[in-house]
Amino acid sequence: MGAMIEHVASSSPDRGLLGRDLPDRLLAVRAAEGDEDSFAVLVQRHGRSLLALARCMLGNPQDAEDAVQDAFVSAWRRLPEYRHSAEFRTWIYRITVNRCLTMRRRRPPPLPLDAVGEPAAEDAWSQPARSAEHDAATTALSHALAEMDAGQRLCWILREVQGLSYKEIAHVTRTSEQTVRGRLFRARRSLQEAMDPWR
């Protein structure tokens, strides 16, 4: 999927050029009518953020690519069912989250969550003490996220990594905004305690 997303993102500038300025809802309507270029614009617009979400949830880049590809295939097939009461972004996030949860249930999750990334190679050589501290903090964050309740972790990723609103998170997770706020409060408190040594 990463390859598919990269291909769509770097495809010819003419592809979907007219649709790039259109809102998601209109693009979704066009895509539901079979307009592949409109769907390509939606993939281009949301693919990278969905891939980042799936990587955070699954911890494995290949599994994340598979999950996002499956989500887009499912979205393409289900576009005629798409109700415009929800934003397209929220709808595709829900499909992706559900696909990731299904994949996680099928096997135990891997330990590292690579959500933070690694320092550049030259930074590691020029500042080894700082690099070691960064690696330790990254490991602590990955461990804290892995140990966190799945609902709290999902809400935290959707809010802090993906930037979704409380309302959007509630829609994606099929809970109330109050539940989302509670989960985020507990997730932040848990991470604050786990990351206290690195302040």
CSV table of C-alpha atoms in Angstrom, one decimal:
chain,number,residue,atom,x,y,z
A,1,MET,CA,0.0,0.0,0.0
A,2,GLY,CA,2.9,2.3,0.7
A,3,ALA,CA,3.9,1.8,-2.8
A,4,MET,CA,0.3,2.4,-4.0
A,5,ILE,CA,0.1,5.5,-1.9
A,6,GLU,CA,3.5,6.8,-3.1
A,7,HIS,CA,2.5,6.0,-6.7
A,8,VAL,CA,-0.8,7.9,-6.4
A,9,ALA,CA,0.9,10.7,-4.6
A,10,SER,CA,3.6,11.1,-7.2
A,11,SER,CA,1.4,10.3,-10.2
A,12,SER,CA,1.2,12.6,-13.1
A,13,PRO,CA,0.2,16.2,-12.2
A,14,ASP,CA,-2.7,16.0,-14.6
A,15,ARG,CA,-4.4,13.1,-12.8
A,16,GLY,CA,-7.3,14.4,-10.8
A,17,LEU,CA,-6.0,18.0,-11.3
A,18,LEU,CA,-9.5,19.4,-11.5
A,19,GLY,CA,-10.5,17.5,-8.3
A,20,ARG,CA,-7.7,18.6,-6.1
A,21,ASP,CA,-9.5,21.7,-4.9
A,22,LEU,CA,-12.9,19.9,-4.4
A,23,PRO,CA,-14.1,19.0,-0.9
A,24,ASP,CA,-13.9,15.3,0.1
A,25,ARG,CA,-17.7,14.9,0.0
A,26,LEU,CA,-17.9,15.9,-3.7
A,27,LEU,CA,-15.0,13.7,-4.6
A,28,ALA,CA,-16.6,10.8,-2.7
A,29,VAL,CA,-19.8,11.3,-4.7
A,30,ARG,CA,-17.9,11.3,-8.0
A,31,ALA,CA,-15.9,8.3,-6.9
A,32,ALA,CA,-19.1,6.5,-6.0
A,33,GLU,CA,-20.2,7.1,-9.6
A,34,GLY,CA,-17.0,5.4,-10.8
A,35,ASP,CA,-14.7,8.3,-11.2
A,36,GLU,CA,-11.3,6.8,-10.4
A,37,ASP,CA,-9.5,10.1,-10.6
A,38,SER,CA,-11.6,11.5,-7.8
A,39,PHE,CA,-10.9,8.4,-5.7
A,40,ALA,CA,-7.1,8.9,-6.5
A,41,VAL,CA,-7.3,12.4,-5.1
A,42,LEU,CA,-8.9,11.0,-1.9
A,43,VAL,CA,-6.1,8.4,-1.6
A,44,GLN,CA,-3.5,11.1,-2.2
A,45,ARG,CA,-5.1,13.4,0.4
A,46,HIS,CA,-5.5,10.8,3.1
A,47,GLY,CA,-3.2,7.9,2.4
A,48,ARG,CA,-0.1,9.1,4.2
A,49,SER,CA,-2.0,10.0,7.4
A,50,LEU,CA,-3.8,6.6,7.4
A,51,LEU,CA,-0.5,4.8,6.9
A,52,ALA,CA,0.9,6.7,9.9
A,53,LEU,CA,-2.1,5.7,11.9
A,54,ALA,CA,-1.9,2.1,10.9
A,55,ARG,CA,1.9,2.0,11.7
A,56,CYS,CA,1.1,3.3,15.2
A,57,MET,CA,-1.6,0.8,15.7
A,58,LEU,CA,0.2,-2.2,14.3
A,59,GLY,CA,3.8,-1.5,14.8
A,60,ASN,CA,4.8,-3.2,11.5
A,61,PRO,CA,5.2,-1.2,8.3
A,62,GLN,CA,4.2,-4.1,6.0
A,63,ASP,CA,1.1,-4.9,8.1
A,64,ALA,CA,0.2,-1.1,8.1
A,65,GLU,CA,0.5,-1.0,4.3
A,66,ASP,CA,-1.7,-4.0,4.0
A,67,ALA,CA,-4.3,-2.6,6.4
A,68,VAL,CA,-4.5,0.7,4.6
A,69,GLN,CA,-4.7,-0.9,1.2
A,70,ASP,CA,-7.5,-3.1,2.4
A,71,ALA,CA,-9.2,0.0,3.9
A,72,PHE,CA,-9.1,1.8,0.6
A,73,VAL,CA,-10.3,-1.2,-1.3
A,74,SER,CA,-13.2,-1.6,1.2
A,75,ALA,CA,-13.9,2.2,0.9
A,76,TRP,CA,-14.0,2.0,-2.9
A,77,ARG,CA,-16.5,-0.9,-2.8
A,78,ARG,CA,-18.6,0.8,-0.1
A,79,LEU,CA,-18.7,4.3,-1.5
A,80,PRO,CA,-22.3,3.9,-2.7
A,81,GLU,CA,-23.2,3.2,0.9
A,82,TYR,CA,-21.3,6.2,2.2
A,83,ARG,CA,-23.7,8.5,4.1
A,84,HIS,CA,-22.6,12.1,4.0
A,85,SER,CA,-23.6,12.7,7.6
A,86,ALA,CA,-20.0,12.0,8.5
A,87,GLU,CA,-16.9,13.6,7.0
A,88,PHE,CA,-15.1,11.3,4.5
A,89,ARG,CA,-12.0,11.6,6.5
A,90,THR,CA,-13.7,10.3,9.6
A,91,TRP,CA,-15.4,7.5,7.6
A,92,ILE,CA,-12.1,6.3,6.1
A,93,TYR,CA,-10.4,6.5,9.5
A,94,ARG,CA,-13.1,4.3,10.9
A,95,ILE,CA,-12.6,1.7,8.1
A,96,THR,CA,-8.8,1.8,8.7
A,97,VAL,CA,-9.1,1.5,12.5
A,98,ASN,CA,-11.5,-1.5,12.1
A,99,ARG,CA,-9.1,-3.2,9.7
A,100,CYS,CA,-6.2,-2.6,12.1
A,101,LEU,CA,-8.1,-4.0,15.0
A,102,THR,CA,-9.1,-7.1,13.0
A,103,MET,CA,-5.4,-7.6,12.2
A,104,ARG,CA,-4.3,-7.1,15.8
A,105,ARG,CA,-6.9,-9.7,17.0
A,106,ARG,CA,-5.5,-12.3,14.6
A,107,ARG,CA,-2.0,-12.2,16.2
A,108,PRO,CA,-0.2,-10.7,19.2
A,109,PRO,CA,1.0,-7.2,18.6
A,110,PRO,CA,4.8,-6.6,18.2
A,111,LEU,CA,6.6,-4.7,20.9
A,112,PRO,CA,8.1,-1.7,19.2
A,113,LEU,CA,5.7,0.9,18.0
A,114,ASP,CA,8.1,3.0,15.8
A,115,ALA,CA,5.7,6.0,16.1
A,116,VAL,CA,8.4,8.4,17.0
A,117,GLY,CA,11.0,7.7,14.4
A,118,GLU,CA,14.8,7.6,14.6
A,119,PRO,CA,17.4,10.4,14.6
A,120,ALA,CA,19.3,11.0,11.4
A,121,ALA,CA,22.5,9.0,11.0
A,122,GLU,CA,24.8,12.1,11.3
A,123,ASP,CA,23.1,13.1,14.6
A,124,ALA,CA,23.8,9.6,16.0
A,125,TRP,CA,27.5,9.9,15.3
A,126,SER,CA,28.0,13.5,16.2
A,127,GLN,CA,26.1,13.4,19.5
A,128,PRO,CA,26.2,9.8,20.8
A,129,ALA,CA,25.0,10.7,24.3
A,130,ARG,CA,22.0,12.6,23.0
A,131,SER,CA,21.3,9.8,20.6
A,132,ALA,CA,21.4,7.2,23.4
A,133,GLU,CA,19.1,9.3,25.5
A,134,HIS,CA,16.7,9.8,22.6
A,135,ASP,CA,16.7,6.0,21.9
A,136,ALA,CA,16.0,5.3,25.6
A,137,ALA,CA,13.1,7.8,25.6
A,138,THR,CA,11.7,6.3,22.4
A,139,THR,CA,11.9,2.9,23.8
A,140,ALA,CA,10.1,4.0,27.0
A,141,LEU,CA,7.4,5.7,25.0
A,142,SER,CA,6.9,2.6,22.8
A,143,HIS,CA,6.7,0.4,25.9
A,144,ALA,CA,4.3,2.8,27.6
A,145,LEU,CA,2.0,2.8,24.6
A,146,ALA,CA,2.2,-1.0,24.2
A,147,GLU,CA,1.2,-1.4,27.9
A,148,MET,CA,-1.6,1.1,27.6
A,149,ASP,CA,-5.3,0.0,27.4
A,150,ALA,CA,-6.1,-0.4,23.7
A,151,GLY,CA,-9.0,2.2,23.8
A,152,GLN,CA,-6.8,4.8,25.5
A,153,ARG,CA,-3.9,4.1,23.0
A,154,LEU,CA,-6.2,4.5,20.0
A,155,CYS,CA,-7.7,7.7,21.3
A,156,TRP,CA,-4.2,9.1,22.0
A,157,ILE,CA,-2.9,8.2,18.6
A,158,LEU,CA,-6.0,9.7,16.8
A,159,ARG,CA,-5.7,12.9,18.8
A,160,GLU,CA,-2.0,13.5,19.3
A,161,VAL,CA,-0.5,11.8,16.2
A,162,GLN,CA,-3.3,12.2,13.7
A,163,GLY,CA,-4.8,15.5,15.1
A,164,LEU,CA,-8.5,14.4,15.0
A,165,SER,CA,-11.0,16.4,17.0
A,166,TYR,CA,-12.8,14.8,20.0
A,167,LYS,CA,-16.0,14.6,17.8
A,168,GLU,CA,-14.1,12.8,15.0
A,169,ILE,CA,-12.5,10.4,17.5
A,170,ALA,CA,-15.9,9.6,19.0
A,171,HIS,CA,-17.2,8.8,15.6
A,172,VAL,CA,-14.2,6.6,14.6
A,173,THR,CA,-14.3,4.7,17.9
A,174,ARG,CA,-18.1,4.6,18.2
A,175,THR,CA,-18.1,6.2,21.7
A,176,SER,CA,-19.2,9.5,23.2
A,177,GLU,CA,-17.0,12.6,23.3
A,178,GLN,CA,-17.0,12.3,27.1
A,179,THR,CA,-15.6,8.7,26.8
A,180,VAL,CA,-12.9,10.0,24.4
A,181,ARG,CA,-12.0,12.8,26.9
A,182,GLY,CA,-11.8,10.3,29.7
A,183,ARG,CA,-9.6,7.9,27.8
A,184,LEU,CA,-7.3,10.7,26.7
A,185,PHE,CA,-7.0,12.0,30.2
A,186,ARG,CA,-6.0,8.6,31.5
A,187,ALA,CA,-3.7,8.0,28.5
A,188,ARG,CA,-1.9,11.3,29.0
A,189,ARG,CA,-1.6,10.7,32.7
A,190,SER,CA,-0.1,7.3,32.1
A,191,LEU,CA,2.4,8.6,29.5
A,192,GLN,CA,3.3,11.5,31.7
A,193,GLU,CA,4.2,9.1,34.5
A,194,ALA,CA,6.1,6.8,32.1
A,195,MET,CA,8.0,9.7,30.5
A,196,ASP,CA,8.7,11.6,33.8
A,197,PRO,CA,12.4,10.6,33.8
A,198,TRP,CA,13.0,12.3,30.4
A,199,ARG,CA,11.6,15.7,31.4
